[in-house]
Amino acid sequence: MEKINTEIPTDVELMEAVVRRDADAMAAIYERYESTLRTVIVSVLHEDGETNDVLHDVFIQLWNRADRFVAAKGLHGFLVTMARRRALDRLRRRLAYRRATDRFETQMKAEFNDKVRGHGVKSMDFDLSELLCKIIHLLPEPQQEVVQLTFFEGLSQRQIAAEKCIALGTVKTRLQLAHKKLLNYLVPIQDKIW
């Protein structure tokens, strides 16, 4: 008969169980280290918005790569290193995204100004709704779609995500980009709109 261990399992014992795909051991590790890892992640990202995503990534990676754990180095250091790396990766992606969207906004603003001049849109001879329709049609199709569903059909962002089978974050990003582009399109002519 096997002796039942009534003591709290060590990190090494928990990791051995995780290698055997024991979900309870994974839950115990999560409970033990979640707070520490959350603090590490927030210290890198400086905002709570993406912390849960990064924390989730760390534990998924731990589950998928449990066999790479080296007991001599300890689980605490292993997890902190993973959390810091995942957070830095997320920070780099965020900065790269911002640079790309800034470049894209500049390019789209220039293209819009060229298109407006090319179509001969004059401030005195257009209807505001007609102008908005034309400007919305200059947006990429995925952004047009979320603008249409949000502002003209009255769907919430969650409803759009469910209806289109896309992530809520994707809906938010598309709306944010569309909003910025629409502002960029309208700001240069705002003094001509009454």
Coordinates of N, CA and C in Angstrom, one line a residue:
M1 N 0.8 -1.2 0.0 CA 0.0 0.0 0.0 C 0.9 1.2 0.0
E2 N 0.6 2.2 -0.9 CA 1.4 3.4 -1.0 C 1.0 4.4 0.1
K3 N 2.1 5.0 0.6 CA 1.9 5.9 1.7 C 1.4 7.3 1.1
I4 N 0.3 7.8 1.7 CA -0.3 9.1 1.3 C 0.5 10.2 1.9
N5 N 0.9 11.1 1.0 CA 1.7 12.3 1.4 C 0.7 13.4 1.8
T6 N 0.7 13.6 3.2 CA -0.2 14.7 3.7 C 0.5 16.0 3.8
E7 N 1.7 16.1 3.5 CA 2.5 17.3 3.5 C 2.2 18.1 2.2
I8 N 2.5 19.4 2.2 CA 2.4 20.2 1.0 C 3.5 19.7 0.0
P9 N 3.1 19.4 -1.2 CA 4.1 18.9 -2.2 C 5.1 20.0 -2.5
T10 N 6.3 19.6 -2.8 CA 7.4 20.5 -3.2 C 7.2 20.9 -4.7
D11 N 7.9 21.9 -5.1 CA 7.8 22.3 -6.5 C 8.3 21.2 -7.4
V12 N 9.3 20.5 -7.0 CA 9.8 19.4 -7.8 C 8.7 18.3 -8.0
E13 N 8.1 18.0 -6.9 CA 7.0 16.9 -6.9 C 5.9 17.4 -7.8
L14 N 5.5 18.7 -7.7 CA 4.5 19.2 -8.6 C 4.8 19.2 -10.0
M15 N 6.1 19.6 -10.3 CA 6.5 19.5 -11.7 C 6.6 18.1 -12.3
E16 N 7.0 17.2 -11.5 CA 7.0 15.8 -11.9 C 5.5 15.3 -12.3
A17 N 4.6 15.8 -11.5 CA 3.2 15.5 -11.7 C 2.7 16.2 -13.0
V18 N 3.1 17.4 -13.2 CA 2.8 18.2 -14.4 C 3.3 17.5 -15.7
V19 N 4.5 16.9 -15.6 CA 5.1 16.2 -16.7 C 4.2 15.0 -17.0
R20 N 3.5 14.4 -16.0 CA 2.6 13.3 -16.2 C 1.2 13.8 -16.6
R21 N 1.1 15.1 -16.8 CA -0.2 15.8 -17.2 C -1.2 15.8 -16.1
D22 N -0.8 16.0 -14.9 CA -1.7 16.1 -13.8 C -2.2 17.6 -13.6
A23 N -3.4 17.8 -14.0 CA -4.0 19.2 -14.0 C -4.1 19.7 -12.5
D24 N -4.3 18.9 -11.5 CA -4.3 19.4 -10.2 C -3.0 19.9 -9.7
A25 N -1.9 19.3 -10.2 CA -0.6 19.8 -9.9 C -0.4 21.2 -10.5
M26 N -0.9 21.3 -11.8 CA -0.7 22.6 -12.4 C -1.5 23.7 -11.7
A27 N -2.7 23.3 -11.2 CA -3.5 24.3 -10.5 C -2.8 24.7 -9.2
A28 N -2.1 23.8 -8.5 CA -1.4 24.1 -7.3 C -0.2 25.0 -7.6
I29 N 0.5 24.8 -8.7 CA 1.5 25.7 -9.1 C 1.0 27.1 -9.4
Y30 N -0.1 27.1 -10.1 CA -0.8 28.4 -10.4 C -1.1 29.2 -9.1
E31 N -1.7 28.5 -8.2 CA -2.1 29.1 -6.9 C -0.9 29.6 -6.1
R32 N 0.2 28.8 -6.2 CA 1.4 29.2 -5.5 C 2.1 30.4 -6.1
Y33 N 2.1 30.5 -7.4 CA 3.0 31.5 -8.0 C 2.3 32.6 -8.8
E34 N 1.0 32.6 -8.9 CA 0.2 33.5 -9.7 C 0.5 35.0 -9.2
S35 N 0.4 35.2 -7.9 CA 0.6 36.6 -7.4 C 2.0 37.1 -7.7
T36 N 3.0 36.3 -7.5 CA 4.4 36.7 -7.8 C 4.6 37.0 -9.3
L37 N 4.1 36.1 -10.1 CA 4.3 36.3 -11.6 C 3.5 37.5 -12.1
R38 N 2.3 37.8 -11.5 CA 1.5 38.9 -11.9 C 2.3 40.2 -11.6
T39 N 3.0 40.3 -10.4 CA 3.8 41.4 -10.1 C 5.0 41.6 -11.1
V40 N 5.6 40.5 -11.4 CA 6.8 40.6 -12.4 C 6.3 41.1 -13.7
I41 N 5.1 40.6 -14.2 CA 4.6 41.0 -15.5 C 4.2 42.5 -15.5
V42 N 3.5 42.9 -14.4 CA 3.1 44.3 -14.4 C 4.3 45.3 -14.3
S43 N 5.4 44.8 -13.6 CA 6.6 45.6 -13.6 C 7.2 45.9 -14.9
V44 N 7.0 45.0 -15.9 CA 7.5 45.1 -17.2 C 6.6 45.9 -18.1
L45 N 5.3 45.5 -18.0 CA 4.3 46.2 -18.9 C 3.8 47.5 -18.4
H46 N 3.8 47.7 -17.1 CA 3.4 49.0 -16.5 C 1.9 49.2 -16.8
E47 N 1.1 48.2 -17.0 CA -0.3 48.3 -17.1 C -1.0 46.9 -16.9
D48 N -2.2 46.9 -16.4 CA -2.8 45.7 -16.1 C -3.5 45.0 -17.3
G49 N -3.8 45.8 -18.3 CA -4.6 45.3 -19.4 C -4.2 44.0 -20.1
E50 N -2.9 43.8 -20.2 CA -2.4 42.6 -20.9 C -1.8 41.5 -19.9
T51 N -1.9 41.9 -18.6 CA -1.2 41.0 -17.6 C -1.8 39.6 -17.6
N52 N -3.1 39.5 -17.6 CA -3.8 38.2 -17.6 C -3.4 37.3 -18.8
D53 N -3.3 38.0 -20.0 CA -2.9 37.3 -21.2 C -1.5 36.7 -21.1
V54 N -0.6 37.5 -20.6 CA 0.8 37.1 -20.4 C 0.9 36.0 -19.4
L55 N 0.2 36.2 -18.3 CA 0.2 35.1 -17.2 C -0.3 33.8 -17.8
H56 N -1.4 33.9 -18.6 CA -1.9 32.7 -19.2 C -0.9 32.1 -20.1
D57 N -0.2 32.9 -20.9 CA 0.9 32.4 -21.8 C 2.0 31.6 -21.0
V58 N 2.3 32.2 -19.9 CA 3.4 31.6 -19.0 C 3.0 30.2 -18.6
F59 N 1.7 30.1 -18.1 CA 1.3 28.8 -17.6 C 1.0 27.8 -18.7
I60 N 0.6 28.3 -19.9 CA 0.5 27.4 -21.1 C 1.9 26.8 -21.4
Q61 N 2.9 27.7 -21.5 CA 4.2 27.3 -21.8 C 4.7 26.3 -20.8
L62 N 4.5 26.6 -19.5 CA 4.9 25.7 -18.5 C 4.3 24.3 -18.7
W63 N 3.0 24.2 -19.0 CA 2.3 23.0 -19.2 C 2.9 22.2 -20.4
N64 N 3.2 23.0 -21.5 CA 3.7 22.4 -22.7 C 5.2 22.0 -22.7
R65 N 5.9 22.7 -21.8 CA 7.3 22.4 -21.8 C 7.8 22.0 -20.4
A66 N 6.9 21.3 -19.7 CA 7.3 20.9 -18.3 C 8.5 20.0 -18.3
D67 N 8.7 19.2 -19.3 CA 9.8 18.3 -19.4 C 11.2 19.0 -19.4
R68 N 11.2 20.3 -19.7 CA 12.4 21.1 -19.8 C 12.8 21.7 -18.4
F69 N 12.0 21.5 -17.4 CA 12.3 22.0 -16.1 C 13.5 21.3 -15.5
V70 N 14.4 22.1 -15.0 CA 15.6 21.6 -14.3 C 15.4 21.8 -12.8
A71 N 15.2 20.8 -12.1 CA 14.9 20.9 -10.6 C 16.0 21.6 -9.9
A72 N 17.3 21.5 -10.3 CA 18.4 22.2 -9.6 C 18.2 23.7 -9.7
K73 N 17.6 24.2 -10.7 CA 17.5 25.7 -10.8 C 16.3 26.2 -10.1
G74 N 15.3 25.4 -9.8 CA 14.2 25.8 -9.0 C 13.1 26.3 -9.9
L75 N 11.8 26.1 -9.4 CA 10.7 26.5 -10.2 C 10.4 28.0 -10.1
H76 N 10.7 28.6 -9.0 CA 10.4 30.1 -8.8 C 11.2 30.8 -9.9
G77 N 12.5 30.6 -10.0 CA 13.4 31.3 -11.0 C 12.9 31.0 -12.4
F78 N 12.6 29.7 -12.6 CA 12.1 29.3 -13.9 C 10.9 30.0 -14.4
L79 N 9.9 30.2 -13.5 CA 8.7 30.9 -13.8 C 8.9 32.4 -13.9
V80 N 9.7 32.9 -13.0 CA 9.9 34.4 -13.1 C 10.6 34.7 -14.4
T81 N 11.6 33.9 -14.8 CA 12.3 34.2 -16.1 C 11.3 34.1 -17.3
M82 N 10.5 33.0 -17.2 CA 9.5 32.9 -18.3 C 8.5 34.1 -18.3
A83 N 8.1 34.5 -17.2 CA 7.1 35.6 -17.1 C 7.8 36.9 -17.6
R84 N 9.0 37.2 -17.2 CA 9.7 38.4 -17.7 C 9.9 38.3 -19.2
R85 N 10.3 37.2 -19.7 CA 10.5 37.1 -21.2 C 9.2 37.3 -21.9
R86 N 8.1 36.6 -21.5 CA 6.8 36.8 -22.1 C 6.3 38.2 -22.1
A87 N 6.5 38.9 -20.9 CA 6.1 40.3 -20.8 C 6.9 41.2 -21.7
L88 N 8.2 40.9 -21.8 CA 9.1 41.7 -22.7 C 8.7 41.5 -24.2
D89 N 8.4 40.2 -24.5 CA 7.9 40.0 -25.9 C 6.6 40.8 -26.2
R90 N 5.7 40.8 -25.2 CA 4.4 41.5 -25.4 C 4.7 43.0 -25.5
L91 N 5.6 43.5 -24.7 CA 6.0 44.9 -24.8 C 6.6 45.3 -26.1
R92 N 7.5 44.4 -26.6 CA 8.1 44.7 -28.0 C 7.0 44.7 -29.1
R93 N 6.1 43.7 -29.0 CA 5.0 43.6 -30.0 C 4.1 44.9 -29.9
R94 N 3.9 45.4 -28.7 CA 3.0 46.6 -28.5 C 3.7 47.8 -29.1
L95 N 5.0 47.9 -28.9 CA 5.8 49.1 -29.4 C 5.9 49.0 -31.0
A96 N 6.1 47.8 -31.5 CA 6.1 47.6 -32.9 C 4.8 47.9 -33.6
Y97 N 3.7 47.5 -32.9 CA 2.3 47.7 -33.4 C 2.1 49.2 -33.4
R98 N 2.5 49.9 -32.4 CA 2.3 51.4 -32.4 C 3.1 52.1 -33.5
R99 N 4.3 51.6 -33.7 CA 5.1 52.2 -34.8 C 4.4 52.0 -36.1
A100 N 4.0 50.7 -36.3 CA 3.3 50.4 -37.6 C 2.0 51.2 -37.8
T101 N 1.2 51.3 -36.7 CA -0.1 52.0 -36.9 C 0.2 53.5 -37.1
D102 N 1.2 54.0 -36.5 CA 1.6 55.5 -36.7 C 2.0 55.7 -38.2
R103 N 2.8 54.8 -38.7 CA 3.2 54.9 -40.1 C 2.0 54.7 -41.0
F104 N 1.1 53.8 -40.7 CA 0.0 53.5 -41.5 C -1.0 54.7 -41.4
E105 N -1.2 55.3 -40.3 CA -2.0 56.5 -40.2 C -1.5 57.6 -41.1
T106 N -0.2 57.8 -41.0 CA 0.4 58.9 -41.8 C 0.2 58.6 -43.3
Q107 N 0.4 57.4 -43.7 CA 0.2 57.0 -45.1 C -1.3 57.1 -45.5
M108 N -2.2 56.7 -44.6 CA -3.6 56.8 -45.0 C -4.1 58.2 -45.0
K109 N -3.5 59.1 -44.2 CA -3.9 60.5 -44.2 C -3.5 61.1 -45.5
A110 N -2.2 60.8 -46.0 CA -1.7 61.3 -47.2 C -2.6 60.8 -48.4
E111 N -2.9 59.4 -48.4 CA -3.7 58.9 -49.4 C -5.1 59.5 -49.5
F112 N -5.7 59.7 -48.3 CA -7.0 60.3 -48.2 C -7.0 61.7 -48.8
N113 N -6.0 62.5 -48.4 CA -5.9 63.9 -49.0 C -5.8 63.8 -50.5
D114 N -5.0 62.9 -51.0 CA -4.9 62.7 -52.5 C -6.2 62.3 -53.1
K115 N -6.9 61.4 -52.4 CA -8.2 60.9 -53.0 C -9.3 62.0 -53.0
V116 N -9.3 62.8 -51.9 CA -10.3 63.9 -51.8 C -10.0 64.9 -52.9
R117 N -8.7 65.2 -53.0 CA -8.4 66.2 -54.1 C -8.7 65.6 -55.5
G118 N -8.4 64.3 -55.6 CA -8.6 63.6 -56.9 C -10.1 63.5 -57.3
H119 N -11.0 63.4 -56.3 CA -12.4 63.3 -56.5 C -13.1 64.6 -56.6
G120 N -12.3 65.7 -56.4 CA -12.9 67.0 -56.5 C -13.9 67.3 -55.4
V121 N -13.8 66.7 -54.2 CA -14.7 67.0 -53.2 C -14.6 68.5 -52.7
K122 N -15.6 69.2 -52.8 CA -15.6 70.6 -52.4 C -16.4 70.8 -51.2
S123 N -16.0 71.6 -50.3 CA -16.7 71.8 -49.0 C -18.1 72.3 -49.2
M124 N -18.4 73.0 -50.2 CA -19.7 73.6 -50.3 C -20.8 72.7 -51.0
D125 N -20.4 71.7 -51.7 CA -21.4 71.0 -52.5 C -21.5 69.5 -52.1
F126 N -21.4 69.2 -50.8 CA -21.6 67.8 -50.4 C -22.5 67.8 -49.1
D127 N -23.2 66.7 -49.0 CA -24.0 66.4 -47.8 C -23.1 65.7 -46.8
L128 N -23.2 66.0 -45.5 CA -22.4 65.4 -44.5 C -22.5 63.8 -44.5
S129 N -23.7 63.3 -44.6 CA -23.9 61.9 -44.6 C -23.2 61.2 -45.8
E130 N -23.3 61.9 -47.0 CA -22.6 61.4 -48.2 C -21.1 61.4 -48.0
L131 N -20.6 62.5 -47.4 CA -19.1 62.6 -47.1 C -18.7 61.4 -46.2
L132 N -19.5 61.2 -45.1 CA -19.1 60.1 -44.2 C -19.2 58.8 -44.9
C133 N -20.1 58.5 -45.7 CA -20.2 57.3 -46.4 C -18.9 57.1 -47.3
K134 N -18.6 58.2 -48.0 CA -17.4 58.1 -48.9 C -16.1 57.8 -48.0
I135 N -16.0 58.5 -46.9 CA -14.8 58.3 -46.0 C -14.8 56.9 -45.4
I136 N -16.0 56.4 -45.0 CA -16.0 55.1 -44.4 C -15.6 54.1 -45.5
H137 N -16.0 54.3 -46.8 CA -15.6 53.4 -47.8 C -14.1 53.4 -48.2
L138 N -13.4 54.4 -47.7 CA -12.0 54.4 -47.8 C -11.2 53.5 -46.8
L139 N -12.0 53.1 -45.8 CA -11.4 52.2 -44.8 C -11.2 50.8 -45.3
P140 N -10.3 50.1 -44.8 CA -10.2 48.6 -45.2 C -11.5 47.9 -44.8
E141 N -11.9 46.9 -45.6 CA -13.2 46.3 -45.4 C -13.5 45.8 -44.0
P142 N -12.5 45.1 -43.3 CA -12.8 44.7 -41.9 C -13.2 45.9 -41.0
Q143 N -12.6 47.0 -41.2 CA -12.9 48.2 -40.4 C -14.2 48.8 -40.8
Q144 N -14.5 48.8 -42.1 CA -15.8 49.3 -42.6 C -16.9 48.4 -41.9
E145 N -16.7 47.1 -41.9 CA -17.7 46.2 -41.3 C -18.0 46.5 -39.9
V146 N -16.9 46.7 -39.0 CA -17.2 46.9 -37.6 C -17.8 48.3 -37.4
V147 N -17.4 49.3 -38.2 CA -18.1 50.6 -38.1 C -19.5 50.5 -38.5
Q148 N -19.8 49.8 -39.5 CA -21.2 49.6 -40.0 C -22.1 48.9 -38.9
L149 N -21.5 47.9 -38.3 CA -22.3 47.1 -37.3 C -22.4 47.9 -36.0
T150 N -21.4 48.7 -35.7 CA -21.5 49.4 -34.4 C -22.4 50.6 -34.5
F151 N -22.1 51.5 -35.5 CA -22.8 52.8 -35.6 C -24.1 52.8 -36.3
F152 N -24.2 51.9 -37.3 CA -25.5 51.9 -38.1 C -26.4 50.8 -37.7
E153 N -25.9 49.7 -37.1 CA -26.8 48.6 -36.7 C -26.9 48.5 -35.2
G154 N -26.1 49.3 -34.5 CA -26.2 49.4 -33.0 C -25.7 48.2 -32.2
L155 N -24.9 47.3 -32.8 CA -24.4 46.2 -32.1 C -23.3 46.6 -31.2
S156 N -23.2 45.9 -30.0 CA -22.1 46.1 -29.1 C -20.8 45.4 -29.7
Q157 N -19.7 45.7 -29.1 CA -18.4 45.0 -29.5 C -18.5 43.5 -29.3
R158 N -19.1 43.1 -28.2 CA -19.2 41.7 -27.9 C -20.1 41.0 -28.9
Q159 N -21.2 41.7 -29.2 CA -22.1 41.1 -30.2 C -21.5 40.9 -31.6
I160 N -20.6 41.9 -31.9 CA -19.9 41.8 -33.2 C -19.0 40.7 -33.2
A161 N -18.2 40.5 -32.1 CA -17.2 39.4 -32.0 C -17.9 38.1 -32.1
A162 N -19.1 38.0 -31.4 CA -19.8 36.7 -31.5 C -20.4 36.4 -32.9
E163 N -21.0 37.5 -33.5 CA -21.6 37.3 -34.8 C -20.6 37.0 -35.9
K164 N -19.4 37.6 -35.8 CA -18.4 37.4 -36.8 C -17.3 36.4 -36.5
C165 N -17.5 35.8 -35.3 CA -16.5 34.7 -34.8 C -15.1 35.2 -34.8
I166 N -14.9 36.4 -34.3 CA -13.6 37.0 -34.1 C -13.4 37.4 -32.7
A167 N -12.2 37.6 -32.3 CA -11.8 37.9 -30.9 C -12.3 39.3 -30.6
L168 N -12.8 39.5 -29.4 CA -13.2 40.9 -28.9 C -12.1 41.9 -29.1
G169 N -10.9 41.5 -28.8 CA -9.7 42.4 -29.0 C -9.6 42.8 -30.4
T170 N -9.9 41.9 -31.4 CA -9.8 42.3 -32.8 C -10.8 43.3 -33.2
V171 N -12.1 43.1 -32.6 CA -13.1 44.1 -32.9 C -12.7 45.5 -32.3
K172 N -12.2 45.5 -31.1 CA -11.7 46.8 -30.5 C -10.6 47.4 -31.3
T173 N -9.7 46.6 -31.8 CA -8.6 47.2 -32.5 C -9.1 47.7 -33.9
R174 N -9.9 47.0 -34.5 CA -10.5 47.5 -35.8 C -11.2 48.8 -35.6
L175 N -12.0 48.9 -34.5 CA -12.8 50.1 -34.3 C -11.8 51.3 -33.9
Q176 N -10.8 51.0 -33.2 CA -9.8 52.0 -32.8 C -9.1 52.5 -34.0
L177 N -8.7 51.6 -34.9 CA -8.0 52.1 -36.1 C -8.9 52.9 -37.0
A178 N -10.2 52.4 -37.1 CA -11.1 53.1 -38.0 C -11.4 54.5 -37.4
H179 N -11.5 54.6 -36.1 CA -11.8 55.9 -35.4 C -10.6 56.8 -35.7
K180 N -9.4 56.4 -35.6 CA -8.3 57.2 -35.8 C -8.2 57.7 -37.3
K181 N -8.5 56.8 -38.2 CA -8.5 57.1 -39.6 C -9.6 58.1 -40.0
L182 N -10.8 57.9 -39.4 CA -11.9 58.8 -39.7 C -11.6 60.2 -39.2
L183 N -11.0 60.2 -38.0 CA -10.6 61.5 -37.4 C -9.6 62.2 -38.3
N184 N -8.6 61.4 -38.8 CA -7.6 62.0 -39.7 C -8.2 62.5 -41.0
Y185 N -9.2 61.8 -41.4 CA -9.8 62.2 -42.7 C -10.6 63.5 -42.5
L186 N -11.3 63.6 -41.3 CA -12.2 64.7 -41.1 C -11.5 66.0 -40.5
V187 N -10.5 65.8 -39.8 CA -9.8 67.0 -39.2 C -9.4 68.0 -40.2
P188 N -8.8 67.6 -41.3 CA -8.3 68.7 -42.3 C -9.5 69.5 -42.9
I189 N -10.7 68.9 -42.9 CA -11.8 69.6 -43.5 C -12.9 70.1 -42.5
Q190 N -12.5 70.0 -41.2 CA -13.5 70.3 -40.2 C -14.0 71.7 -40.2
D191 N -13.2 72.7 -40.6 CA -13.6 74.1 -40.7 C -14.5 74.3 -41.8
K192 N -14.6 73.4 -42.8 CA -15.5 73.5 -43.9 C -16.9 72.8 -43.7
I193 N -17.0 72.1 -42.6 CA -18.2 71.3 -42.3 C -19.0 72.2 -41.3
W194 N -20.3 72.5 -41.6 CA -21.1 73.3 -40.7 C -22.1 72.4 -40.0

